[in-house]
Amino acid sequence: MGYDVRNYYAGTWTDARSGMRFESTNPANYHEVVASVSLSGREDVDLAVAAARDAFQRWALTPAPKRGELLFRAAAILTERKEGLGRLVTREMGKVLPEGLGDVQEAIDMAFYMAGEGRRLSGETVPSELPDKDCKSVREPHGVVALVTPWNFPTAIPAWKLFPSLICGNTVVLKPSSTTPACAAALVEALADAGIPPGVVNLVHGPGGDVGEYLAIHPDVDAVSFTGSCAAGERLHSLLAGLHRPFAAEMGGKNAILVMDDADLTLALEGVLWGAFGTSGQRCTAASRVIVHERIHDRFLEMLVNGANRLRLGPGLNPETDVGPVVNRQQMDRVLEYIRIGVAEGATLAAGGGRYEQGPCADGYFIQPTVFSGVHTAMRIAREEIFGPVVCVFRCSCLEEGINMANSVPFGLSSAIYSRDVNSTARAERDLKSGLVYINASTIGAEIQLPFGGWKSSGSGHPEAGGKGGALEFYSRTKVIYRDFSGRLQKAQID
Ligand code: UN1
């Protein structure tokens, strides 16, 4: 028996109205049930949204530093529970334990950061063009915010959305991926234990296609934040058209690493292996393309193939494991299908290429770290997000060609360059068309104190996380206040 995971609204853990349940299982061993979960329907969403609406006014009027104190408490509780939560992330999602702990650490970082924002949340004060008049802007919450989150960062991504929403004074309904419901519930439990008032945070479990969509278009929801696949994001976008509510979407990536002929190849290799096969390639920032200068192409490819073949597949709780499973059968089938597509398109399978079922991997969804070489930019495997442990290697003849190849896909989340030449890295920094650019580091591992957001098809242009232009912009709206204390009619632009 796994965890008993229920919905949470109005401060109470509650079974779904239907009384029905579903299970989450361990991707490293699908016989192991991690949680039995309430299967919600529309009436559960109605109840959660109503609870959030009831709580809104009071929460919005609670001074932001006081809201921050509750978030500080939640951050401290998450810190105390980090080890257990990290293990839960590994069991339910599959990533190796150091990454499970990192997932939780990212949630903790976000909680502390946003808690501190409770004492900033600044607007502007500027001079008026008229005497005896002042002008300022303030931030106000939207109201009830719907948060729809994926399974690949099952505590970090809900935290990216929950903490800024809450510090801005919104109340929320979270609909986490039905693949990782226990992780989301543990995060909400930390908030509840920190003393967040009833109704401020609400949680419903169920499939995105039904429960998530119904929540997003619910008439009493004021803003929607989504992270997930492009297909789901685009569908939500079309459903929301005409509803005039702010919609933030973080979607796919097809991130490239450029390896120039003057790079430290050992360092570049580590970065490519980490970016391509960390989290089994299931990050939207994963390195799925490596564009290598022709002068070192063959040497680097050989290093990469050897490196990929050396990685040890296994359950994420096993300390020897380098690469865990992919999250479920559907993802496994999808990734294996892309590998077949790559072969059919004429790319060369240089490493991996299949499911792995040896020893402790027999009952899990394991895919060998896979390297394709001889990939051309027009191939599907070169353009579409695979979201698994598959990396495509390309050849370029110079920096400019490499940058053009990196920019040639519809996505623009993250990119990286390995080079020792300061001019090359400066050009790449300027010319790569993506929301994140890494110099002599892999495409993954963004920190929470700067915005995180994709360009082009990777996102709606509302970055997550901290810093100028980050999440606080989305989770609050600006009100401008002009106060005239002259006691007479003054006409801007005219007097
Ligand atoms: C994601 O890939 O969905 O930058 C999020 C990173 C992590 C977050 C990734 N901090 O790789």
Coordinates of C-alpha atoms and ligand atoms in Angstrom, one line a residue:
M1 CA 0.0 0.0 0.0
G2 CA 1.3 3.4 -0.9
Y3 CA 0.4 6.9 0.3
D4 CA -3.3 7.9 0.6
V5 CA -3.4 11.1 -1.5
R6 CA -6.5 13.2 -1.5
N7 CA -7.7 16.5 -2.8
Y8 CA -7.2 19.5 -0.5
Y9 CA -9.6 22.3 -0.4
A10 CA -10.9 24.7 2.2
G11 CA -8.2 23.4 4.5
T12 CA -9.4 19.8 4.5
W13 CA -8.0 16.6 2.8
T14 CA -11.1 15.2 1.0
D15 CA -11.9 12.3 -1.2
A16 CA -13.2 13.0 -4.7
R17 CA -17.0 13.2 -5.0
S18 CA -16.9 10.2 -7.4
G19 CA -15.2 8.1 -4.7
M20 CA -13.0 6.8 -7.5
R21 CA -9.2 6.4 -7.2
F22 CA -6.2 6.0 -9.4
E23 CA -2.6 4.9 -8.6
S24 CA 0.8 6.3 -9.1
T25 CA 3.6 3.7 -9.5
N26 CA 7.4 3.6 -9.4
P27 CA 8.8 3.9 -12.9
A28 CA 11.8 1.8 -11.8
N29 CA 9.5 -1.0 -10.8
Y30 CA 5.9 -0.7 -12.0
H31 CA 4.7 -3.3 -9.5
E32 CA 5.3 -0.8 -6.7
V33 CA 2.3 1.4 -6.0
V34 CA 3.5 4.8 -4.7
A35 CA 0.2 6.3 -4.0
S36 CA -3.6 5.7 -4.2
V37 CA -5.1 9.0 -5.3
S38 CA -8.6 10.6 -5.4
L39 CA -9.8 10.8 -9.0
S40 CA -11.5 14.1 -9.3
G41 CA -14.2 15.3 -11.6
R42 CA -15.6 18.6 -12.4
E43 CA -17.6 19.0 -9.2
D44 CA -14.3 18.6 -7.2
V45 CA -12.9 21.4 -9.3
D46 CA -15.9 23.5 -8.6
L47 CA -15.4 23.0 -4.8
A48 CA -11.8 23.8 -5.0
V49 CA -12.3 27.0 -7.0
A50 CA -15.1 28.1 -4.6
A51 CA -12.8 27.6 -1.6
A52 CA -10.1 29.7 -3.3
R53 CA -12.6 32.4 -4.1
D54 CA -13.9 32.5 -0.5
A55 CA -10.4 32.9 0.8
F56 CA -9.2 35.4 -1.7
Q57 CA -10.3 38.8 -0.2
R58 CA -8.7 38.0 3.2
W59 CA -5.5 36.7 1.8
A60 CA -5.2 39.7 -0.6
L61 CA -5.6 42.1 2.4
T62 CA -3.0 40.2 4.5
P63 CA 0.1 42.3 4.5
A64 CA 2.6 40.8 2.0
P65 CA 5.4 40.6 4.7
K66 CA 3.0 38.4 6.7
R67 CA 2.3 36.3 3.7
G68 CA 6.0 36.1 3.4
E69 CA 6.4 34.8 7.0
L70 CA 4.2 31.9 6.2
L71 CA 6.3 31.1 3.1
F72 CA 9.4 31.3 5.3
R73 CA 7.8 28.7 7.6
A74 CA 6.9 26.5 4.6
A75 CA 10.5 26.8 3.4
A76 CA 11.8 25.7 6.8
I77 CA 9.4 22.7 6.9
L78 CA 10.5 21.7 3.4
T79 CA 14.1 21.9 4.5
E80 CA 13.5 19.6 7.4
R81 CA 11.6 17.1 5.2
K82 CA 14.1 17.4 2.3
E83 CA 15.5 13.8 2.5
G84 CA 12.1 12.1 2.7
L85 CA 10.7 14.3 -0.1
G86 CA 13.7 13.7 -2.3
R87 CA 13.2 10.0 -1.9
L88 CA 9.5 10.4 -2.7
V89 CA 10.4 12.3 -5.9
T90 CA 12.7 9.5 -6.9
R91 CA 10.2 6.8 -6.2
E92 CA 7.3 8.5 -8.0
M93 CA 9.1 10.2 -10.9
G94 CA 12.2 8.1 -11.3
K95 CA 15.0 10.6 -11.4
V96 CA 18.1 9.6 -9.4
L97 CA 18.2 10.5 -5.7
P98 CA 20.7 13.4 -6.0
E99 CA 18.3 14.9 -8.6
G100 CA 15.3 14.1 -6.4
L101 CA 16.9 16.0 -3.6
G102 CA 17.8 18.8 -6.1
D103 CA 14.2 19.0 -7.2
V104 CA 13.1 19.6 -3.6
Q105 CA 16.0 22.0 -3.1
E106 CA 14.7 24.1 -6.0
A107 CA 11.3 24.2 -4.3
I108 CA 13.0 25.3 -1.0
D109 CA 15.0 28.0 -2.9
M110 CA 11.9 29.3 -4.5
A111 CA 10.0 29.4 -1.1
F112 CA 12.8 31.4 0.6
Y113 CA 13.2 33.7 -2.4
M114 CA 9.5 34.5 -2.8
A115 CA 9.1 34.8 1.0
G116 CA 11.6 37.6 0.9
E117 CA 9.8 39.3 -1.9
G118 CA 7.0 39.9 0.6
R119 CA 9.0 42.8 1.8
R120 CA 9.8 44.1 -1.7
L121 CA 6.9 43.6 -4.3
S122 CA 7.8 47.0 -5.5
G123 CA 6.0 49.3 -7.9
E124 CA 7.3 52.7 -9.0
T125 CA 7.0 56.3 -7.8
V126 CA 7.8 58.9 -10.5
P127 CA 7.4 62.7 -10.6
S128 CA 4.2 64.1 -12.1
E129 CA 4.4 66.7 -14.8
L130 CA 1.9 68.8 -12.7
P131 CA 2.4 70.5 -9.3
D132 CA 0.8 69.0 -6.2
K133 CA 0.2 65.6 -7.8
D134 CA 1.9 62.3 -7.4
C135 CA 2.1 59.2 -9.5
K136 CA 2.8 55.6 -8.4
S137 CA 2.2 52.1 -9.5
V138 CA 1.4 49.1 -7.2
R139 CA 1.0 45.4 -7.7
E140 CA -2.3 43.7 -7.0
P141 CA -3.2 40.0 -7.2
H142 CA -5.5 38.6 -9.9
G143 CA -7.7 36.6 -7.7
V144 CA -7.9 32.8 -8.1
V145 CA -5.0 31.3 -10.1
A146 CA -5.1 27.9 -11.7
L147 CA -1.8 26.1 -11.8
V148 CA -1.4 23.1 -14.1
T149 CA 2.0 21.3 -13.6
P150 CA 4.0 18.5 -15.2
W151 CA 5.7 15.4 -13.7
N152 CA 9.3 16.1 -14.6
F153 CA 10.0 18.4 -11.7
P154 CA 7.2 17.2 -9.4
T155 CA 8.0 19.5 -6.5
A156 CA 10.1 22.3 -8.1
I157 CA 7.7 23.3 -10.8
P158 CA 4.6 23.5 -8.6
A159 CA 6.8 25.5 -6.2
W160 CA 7.8 27.9 -9.1
K161 CA 4.1 28.7 -9.5
L162 CA 2.7 28.4 -5.9
F163 CA 5.1 30.7 -4.1
P164 CA 5.0 33.7 -6.4
S165 CA 1.2 33.3 -6.7
L166 CA 0.9 33.3 -3.0
I167 CA 3.2 36.2 -2.2
C168 CA 1.4 38.4 -4.6
G169 CA -1.9 37.7 -2.7
N170 CA -3.6 35.2 -5.1
T171 CA -5.3 32.1 -3.9
V172 CA -4.6 29.0 -6.0
V173 CA -5.9 25.7 -7.3
L174 CA -3.1 23.4 -8.2
K175 CA -3.7 20.5 -10.6
P176 CA -0.5 18.5 -10.7
S177 CA 0.3 15.8 -13.2
S178 CA -1.6 12.6 -12.4
T179 CA 1.8 10.8 -12.8
T180 CA 3.3 12.5 -9.7
P181 CA 0.4 13.4 -7.4
A182 CA 2.1 12.3 -4.1
C183 CA 4.9 14.8 -4.6
A184 CA 2.5 17.7 -5.2
A185 CA 0.5 16.6 -2.1
A186 CA 3.6 16.6 0.0
L187 CA 4.4 20.2 -1.1
V188 CA 0.9 21.3 -0.3
E189 CA 1.1 19.5 3.1
A190 CA 4.2 21.6 4.0
L191 CA 2.2 24.8 3.2
A192 CA -0.8 23.6 5.2
D193 CA 1.6 22.7 8.2
A194 CA 3.1 26.2 7.9
G195 CA -0.3 27.6 8.7
I196 CA -1.5 28.9 5.3
P197 CA -5.2 29.7 5.9
P198 CA -7.9 27.4 4.6
G199 CA -8.8 28.0 1.0
V200 CA -5.6 29.8 0.1
V201 CA -4.0 26.7 -1.4
N202 CA -6.2 24.0 -3.0
L203 CA -5.3 20.8 -4.7
V204 CA -7.2 18.6 -7.2
H205 CA -5.9 15.4 -8.7
G206 CA -7.0 13.9 -12.0
P207 CA -6.2 13.8 -15.7
G208 CA -5.1 17.0 -17.5
G209 CA -7.4 16.5 -20.5
D210 CA -10.5 16.6 -18.3
V211 CA -9.8 18.1 -14.8
G212 CA -6.9 20.4 -15.9
E213 CA -8.8 21.9 -18.8
Y214 CA -12.0 22.3 -16.9
L215 CA -10.1 24.1 -14.2
A216 CA -8.3 26.4 -16.7
I217 CA -11.5 27.5 -18.3
H218 CA -13.5 27.7 -15.1
P219 CA -15.6 30.9 -15.0
D220 CA -14.3 31.8 -11.5
V221 CA -10.6 31.5 -12.4
D222 CA -8.7 34.7 -13.1
A223 CA -5.4 33.5 -14.4
V224 CA -3.8 30.3 -15.6
S225 CA -0.2 29.1 -15.5
F226 CA 0.8 25.9 -17.3
T227 CA 4.0 23.9 -17.8
G228 CA 3.9 20.9 -20.0
S229 CA 3.9 19.7 -23.6
C230 CA 3.5 22.0 -26.6
A231 CA 0.4 20.1 -27.6
A232 CA -1.3 20.5 -24.3
G233 CA -0.2 24.2 -24.0
E234 CA -1.5 25.0 -27.5
R235 CA -4.8 23.3 -26.7
L236 CA -5.2 25.3 -23.5
H237 CA -4.3 28.4 -25.4
S238 CA -7.1 27.9 -27.9
L239 CA -9.6 27.0 -25.1
L240 CA -8.7 30.1 -23.3
A241 CA -9.0 32.4 -26.3
G242 CA -11.7 34.9 -25.7
L243 CA -11.8 34.4 -22.0
H244 CA -9.4 37.3 -21.5
R245 CA -7.5 35.9 -18.6
P246 CA -3.7 36.0 -18.3
F247 CA -2.2 32.7 -19.5
A248 CA 1.5 31.7 -18.9
A249 CA 2.8 28.6 -20.7
E250 CA 6.2 27.0 -20.5
M251 CA 6.4 24.3 -23.1
G252 CA 9.0 22.3 -25.0
G253 CA 12.6 22.7 -26.0
K254 CA 15.1 21.3 -28.5
N255 CA 18.2 22.7 -26.8
A256 CA 21.6 22.7 -28.5
I257 CA 25.1 22.6 -27.2
L258 CA 27.8 24.0 -29.5
V259 CA 31.2 22.4 -29.1
M260 CA 33.9 24.4 -30.9
D261 CA 37.3 23.2 -31.9
D262 CA 39.0 25.2 -29.2
A263 CA 36.8 23.8 -26.4
D264 CA 38.0 21.9 -23.4
L265 CA 36.6 18.6 -24.7
T266 CA 36.6 16.8 -21.4
L267 CA 34.5 19.5 -19.8
A268 CA 32.3 19.6 -22.9
L269 CA 31.8 15.9 -22.7
E270 CA 30.7 16.1 -19.1
G271 CA 28.3 18.9 -20.0
V272 CA 26.8 17.0 -22.9
L273 CA 26.3 13.8 -20.8
W274 CA 24.8 15.7 -18.0
G275 CA 22.5 17.8 -20.2
A276 CA 21.4 14.9 -22.4
F277 CA 21.0 12.1 -19.9
G278 CA 20.4 13.8 -16.6
T279 CA 16.8 13.2 -15.6
S280 CA 16.9 10.7 -18.4
G281 CA 16.6 13.6 -20.8
Q282 CA 13.2 14.6 -19.4
R283 CA 13.9 18.3 -18.8
C284 CA 12.5 20.9 -21.1
T285 CA 16.1 22.3 -20.9
A286 CA 17.7 18.9 -21.8
A287 CA 20.5 19.0 -24.4
S288 CA 19.0 17.1 -27.3
R289 CA 21.3 18.5 -30.0
V290 CA 25.1 18.7 -30.0
I291 CA 26.6 20.7 -32.8
V292 CA 30.3 19.9 -33.1
H293 CA 33.0 21.7 -35.1
E294 CA 34.1 19.4 -38.0
R295 CA 37.7 19.6 -36.9
I296 CA 37.0 17.7 -33.7
H297 CA 33.7 16.0 -34.7
D298 CA 34.9 12.4 -35.0
R299 CA 37.0 12.6 -31.8
F300 CA 34.2 14.2 -29.8
L301 CA 31.7 11.7 -31.1
E302 CA 33.8 8.8 -30.1
M303 CA 34.2 10.3 -26.6
L304 CA 30.5 10.8 -26.4
V305 CA 29.6 7.3 -27.5
N306 CA 32.1 5.9 -24.9
G307 CA 30.7 8.2 -22.2
A308 CA 27.1 7.2 -23.0
N309 CA 28.0 3.5 -23.0
R310 CA 29.6 3.8 -19.6
L311 CA 26.5 5.3 -17.9
R312 CA 24.9 2.9 -15.5
L313 CA 21.2 2.5 -15.8
G314 CA 19.2 1.5 -12.7
P315 CA 16.7 2.5 -10.1
G316 CA 17.2 6.1 -8.9
L317 CA 17.5 5.1 -5.2
N318 CA 20.5 2.9 -6.0
P319 CA 23.6 5.0 -5.3
E320 CA 25.5 3.4 -8.2
T321 CA 22.9 4.6 -10.8
D322 CA 23.8 7.3 -13.3
V323 CA 20.5 7.3 -15.3
G324 CA 17.1 6.3 -14.0
P325 CA 14.0 5.2 -15.9
V326 CA 11.7 7.3 -18.0
V327 CA 8.5 8.1 -16.2
N328 CA 6.0 5.7 -17.6
R329 CA 5.1 3.3 -20.4
Q330 CA 3.6 6.0 -22.6
Q331 CA 6.8 8.0 -22.4
M332 CA 8.9 4.9 -23.0
D333 CA 6.9 4.1 -26.1
R334 CA 7.1 7.6 -27.4
V335 CA 10.9 7.8 -27.0
L336 CA 11.4 4.3 -28.6
E337 CA 9.2 5.5 -31.5
Y338 CA 11.4 8.5 -32.0
I339 CA 14.4 6.2 -32.1
R340 CA 12.7 4.2 -34.8
I341 CA 11.9 7.4 -36.7
G342 CA 15.6 8.5 -36.5
V343 CA 16.8 5.2 -37.9
A344 CA 14.2 5.4 -40.7
E345 CA 15.3 8.9 -41.5
G346 CA 18.8 7.7 -42.1
A347 CA 20.6 8.9 -38.9
T348 CA 23.3 6.6 -37.5
L349 CA 22.6 5.0 -34.2
A350 CA 26.0 5.4 -32.6
A351 CA 25.1 4.3 -29.0
G352 CA 22.1 2.8 -27.2
G353 CA 18.9 2.7 -29.1
G354 CA 16.7 0.3 -27.1
R355 CA 14.9 -0.6 -24.0
Y356 CA 17.0 -2.0 -21.2
E357 CA 15.6 -4.8 -19.1
Q358 CA 18.6 -6.4 -17.4
G359 CA 18.9 -7.2 -13.7
P360 CA 17.2 -4.5 -11.5
C361 CA 15.8 -2.8 -14.6
A362 CA 13.6 -5.8 -15.6
D363 CA 10.3 -4.3 -14.4
G364 CA 10.9 -0.6 -15.1
Y365 CA 10.8 1.8 -18.0
F366 CA 14.5 2.0 -18.9
I367 CA 15.9 3.2 -22.2
Q368 CA 19.6 3.0 -23.0
P369 CA 21.4 6.4 -23.3
T370 CA 21.1 6.9 -27.1
V371 CA 23.4 8.9 -29.4
F372 CA 22.5 9.6 -33.1
S373 CA 25.2 10.8 -35.4
G374 CA 25.0 12.1 -39.0
V375 CA 21.8 14.0 -38.1
H376 CA 20.6 16.7 -40.5
T377 CA 18.6 19.7 -39.5
A378 CA 15.5 18.7 -41.6
M379 CA 15.0 15.4 -39.8
R380 CA 12.2 15.0 -37.3
I381 CA 14.6 13.9 -34.6
A382 CA 16.4 17.1 -35.2
R383 CA 13.3 19.3 -34.8
E384 CA 10.8 17.7 -32.5
E385 CA 11.1 17.4 -28.7
I386 CA 11.8 13.8 -27.7
F387 CA 11.9 14.2 -23.9
G388 CA 14.0 11.1 -23.3
P389 CA 17.7 10.0 -23.2
V390 CA 18.4 10.6 -26.8
V391 CA 20.9 13.1 -28.2
C392 CA 21.5 14.0 -31.9
V393 CA 25.0 15.0 -33.1
F394 CA 25.5 17.4 -36.0
R395 CA 28.6 18.7 -37.7
C396 CA 29.3 22.4 -38.4
S397 CA 32.1 24.1 -40.2
C398 CA 32.3 27.3 -38.2
L399 CA 30.7 29.2 -35.3
E400 CA 28.2 31.1 -37.5
E401 CA 27.0 27.9 -39.1
G402 CA 26.7 26.3 -35.7
I403 CA 24.7 29.2 -34.3
N404 CA 22.4 29.2 -37.3
M405 CA 21.8 25.4 -36.8
A406 CA 21.1 25.9 -33.1
N407 CA 18.6 28.7 -34.0
S408 CA 16.9 26.7 -36.8
V409 CA 14.3 24.9 -34.7
P410 CA 10.9 26.2 -33.7
F411 CA 11.9 26.1 -30.0
G412 CA 14.1 28.6 -28.0
L413 CA 14.4 27.6 -24.4
S414 CA 18.1 27.0 -23.6
S415 CA 21.4 26.7 -25.5
A416 CA 25.1 26.4 -24.6
I417 CA 28.5 26.8 -26.1
Y418 CA 31.8 25.3 -25.1
S419 CA 34.8 27.3 -26.4
R420 CA 37.9 28.9 -24.9
D421 CA 37.7 31.8 -27.2
V422 CA 36.2 34.8 -25.5
N423 CA 35.1 36.3 -28.8
S424 CA 33.3 33.2 -29.9
T425 CA 31.5 32.9 -26.6
A426 CA 30.5 36.6 -26.8
R427 CA 29.1 36.1 -30.3
A428 CA 27.2 33.1 -29.2
E429 CA 25.8 34.9 -26.2
R430 CA 24.5 37.6 -28.4
D431 CA 23.3 35.5 -31.4
L432 CA 21.7 32.4 -29.8
K433 CA 17.9 32.8 -29.9
S434 CA 16.8 31.3 -26.6
G435 CA 15.7 32.5 -23.2
L436 CA 18.7 30.9 -21.5
V437 CA 22.3 30.7 -22.8
Y438 CA 25.1 28.9 -21.0
I439 CA 28.8 29.5 -21.6
N440 CA 31.1 26.5 -20.9
A441 CA 28.2 24.9 -19.0
S442 CA 25.4 22.6 -20.0
T443 CA 21.8 23.6 -21.0
I444 CA 20.4 22.5 -17.7
G445 CA 20.6 23.9 -14.2
A446 CA 19.0 27.3 -14.2
E447 CA 19.0 29.0 -10.8
I448 CA 15.8 30.5 -9.4
Q449 CA 16.9 34.1 -8.8
L450 CA 16.7 35.0 -12.5
P451 CA 13.8 34.6 -15.0
F452 CA 13.3 31.2 -16.6
G453 CA 11.4 31.3 -19.9
G454 CA 11.5 30.1 -23.4
W455 CA 11.4 32.1 -26.7
K456 CA 9.5 31.1 -29.8
S457 CA 7.4 27.9 -29.4
S458 CA 9.0 27.2 -26.0
G459 CA 6.8 29.6 -24.0
S460 CA 4.2 32.3 -24.0
G461 CA 6.7 35.0 -23.0
H462 CA 5.8 35.0 -19.3
P463 CA 9.0 33.7 -17.6
E464 CA 8.9 31.9 -14.3
A465 CA 11.1 32.4 -11.2
G466 CA 12.8 35.5 -9.8
G467 CA 14.6 38.6 -11.1
K468 CA 13.3 41.5 -13.2
G469 CA 10.7 40.3 -15.7
G470 CA 10.2 37.0 -13.7
A471 CA 7.2 35.4 -12.2
L472 CA 6.0 38.4 -10.1
E473 CA 5.1 40.2 -13.3
F474 CA 2.7 37.4 -14.2
Y475 CA 1.2 36.7 -10.8
S476 CA 0.3 40.3 -10.2
R477 CA -1.2 43.1 -12.2
T478 CA -0.2 46.7 -12.2
K479 CA -2.4 49.5 -10.9
V480 CA -1.4 53.1 -11.4
I481 CA -2.5 55.7 -9.0
Y482 CA -2.5 59.4 -9.7
R483 CA -3.2 61.6 -6.6
D484 CA -3.9 65.3 -7.2
F485 CA -3.7 67.3 -4.0
S486 CA -3.8 70.8 -5.6
G487 CA -7.5 71.2 -5.0
R488 CA -8.2 72.4 -8.6
L489 CA -8.7 70.7 -11.9
Q490 CA -5.3 70.1 -13.6
K491 CA -5.1 68.8 -17.1
A492 CA -2.2 66.5 -18.0
Q493 CA -0.7 67.2 -21.4
I494 CA -2.6 70.5 -21.6
D495 CA -1.8 72.7 -18.6
Ligands
UN1_1 C1 12.4 21.8 -16.8 O1 13.3 21.4 -17.6 O2 11.3 21.5 -17.0 O3 17.2 24.5 -15.4 C2 12.8 22.6 -15.7 C3 17.0 23.4 -15.0 C4 16.1 23.2 -13.8 C5 14.7 23.3 -14.2 C6 14.3 22.6 -15.4 N1 16.5 24.1 -12.8 O4 17.4 22.4 -15.6

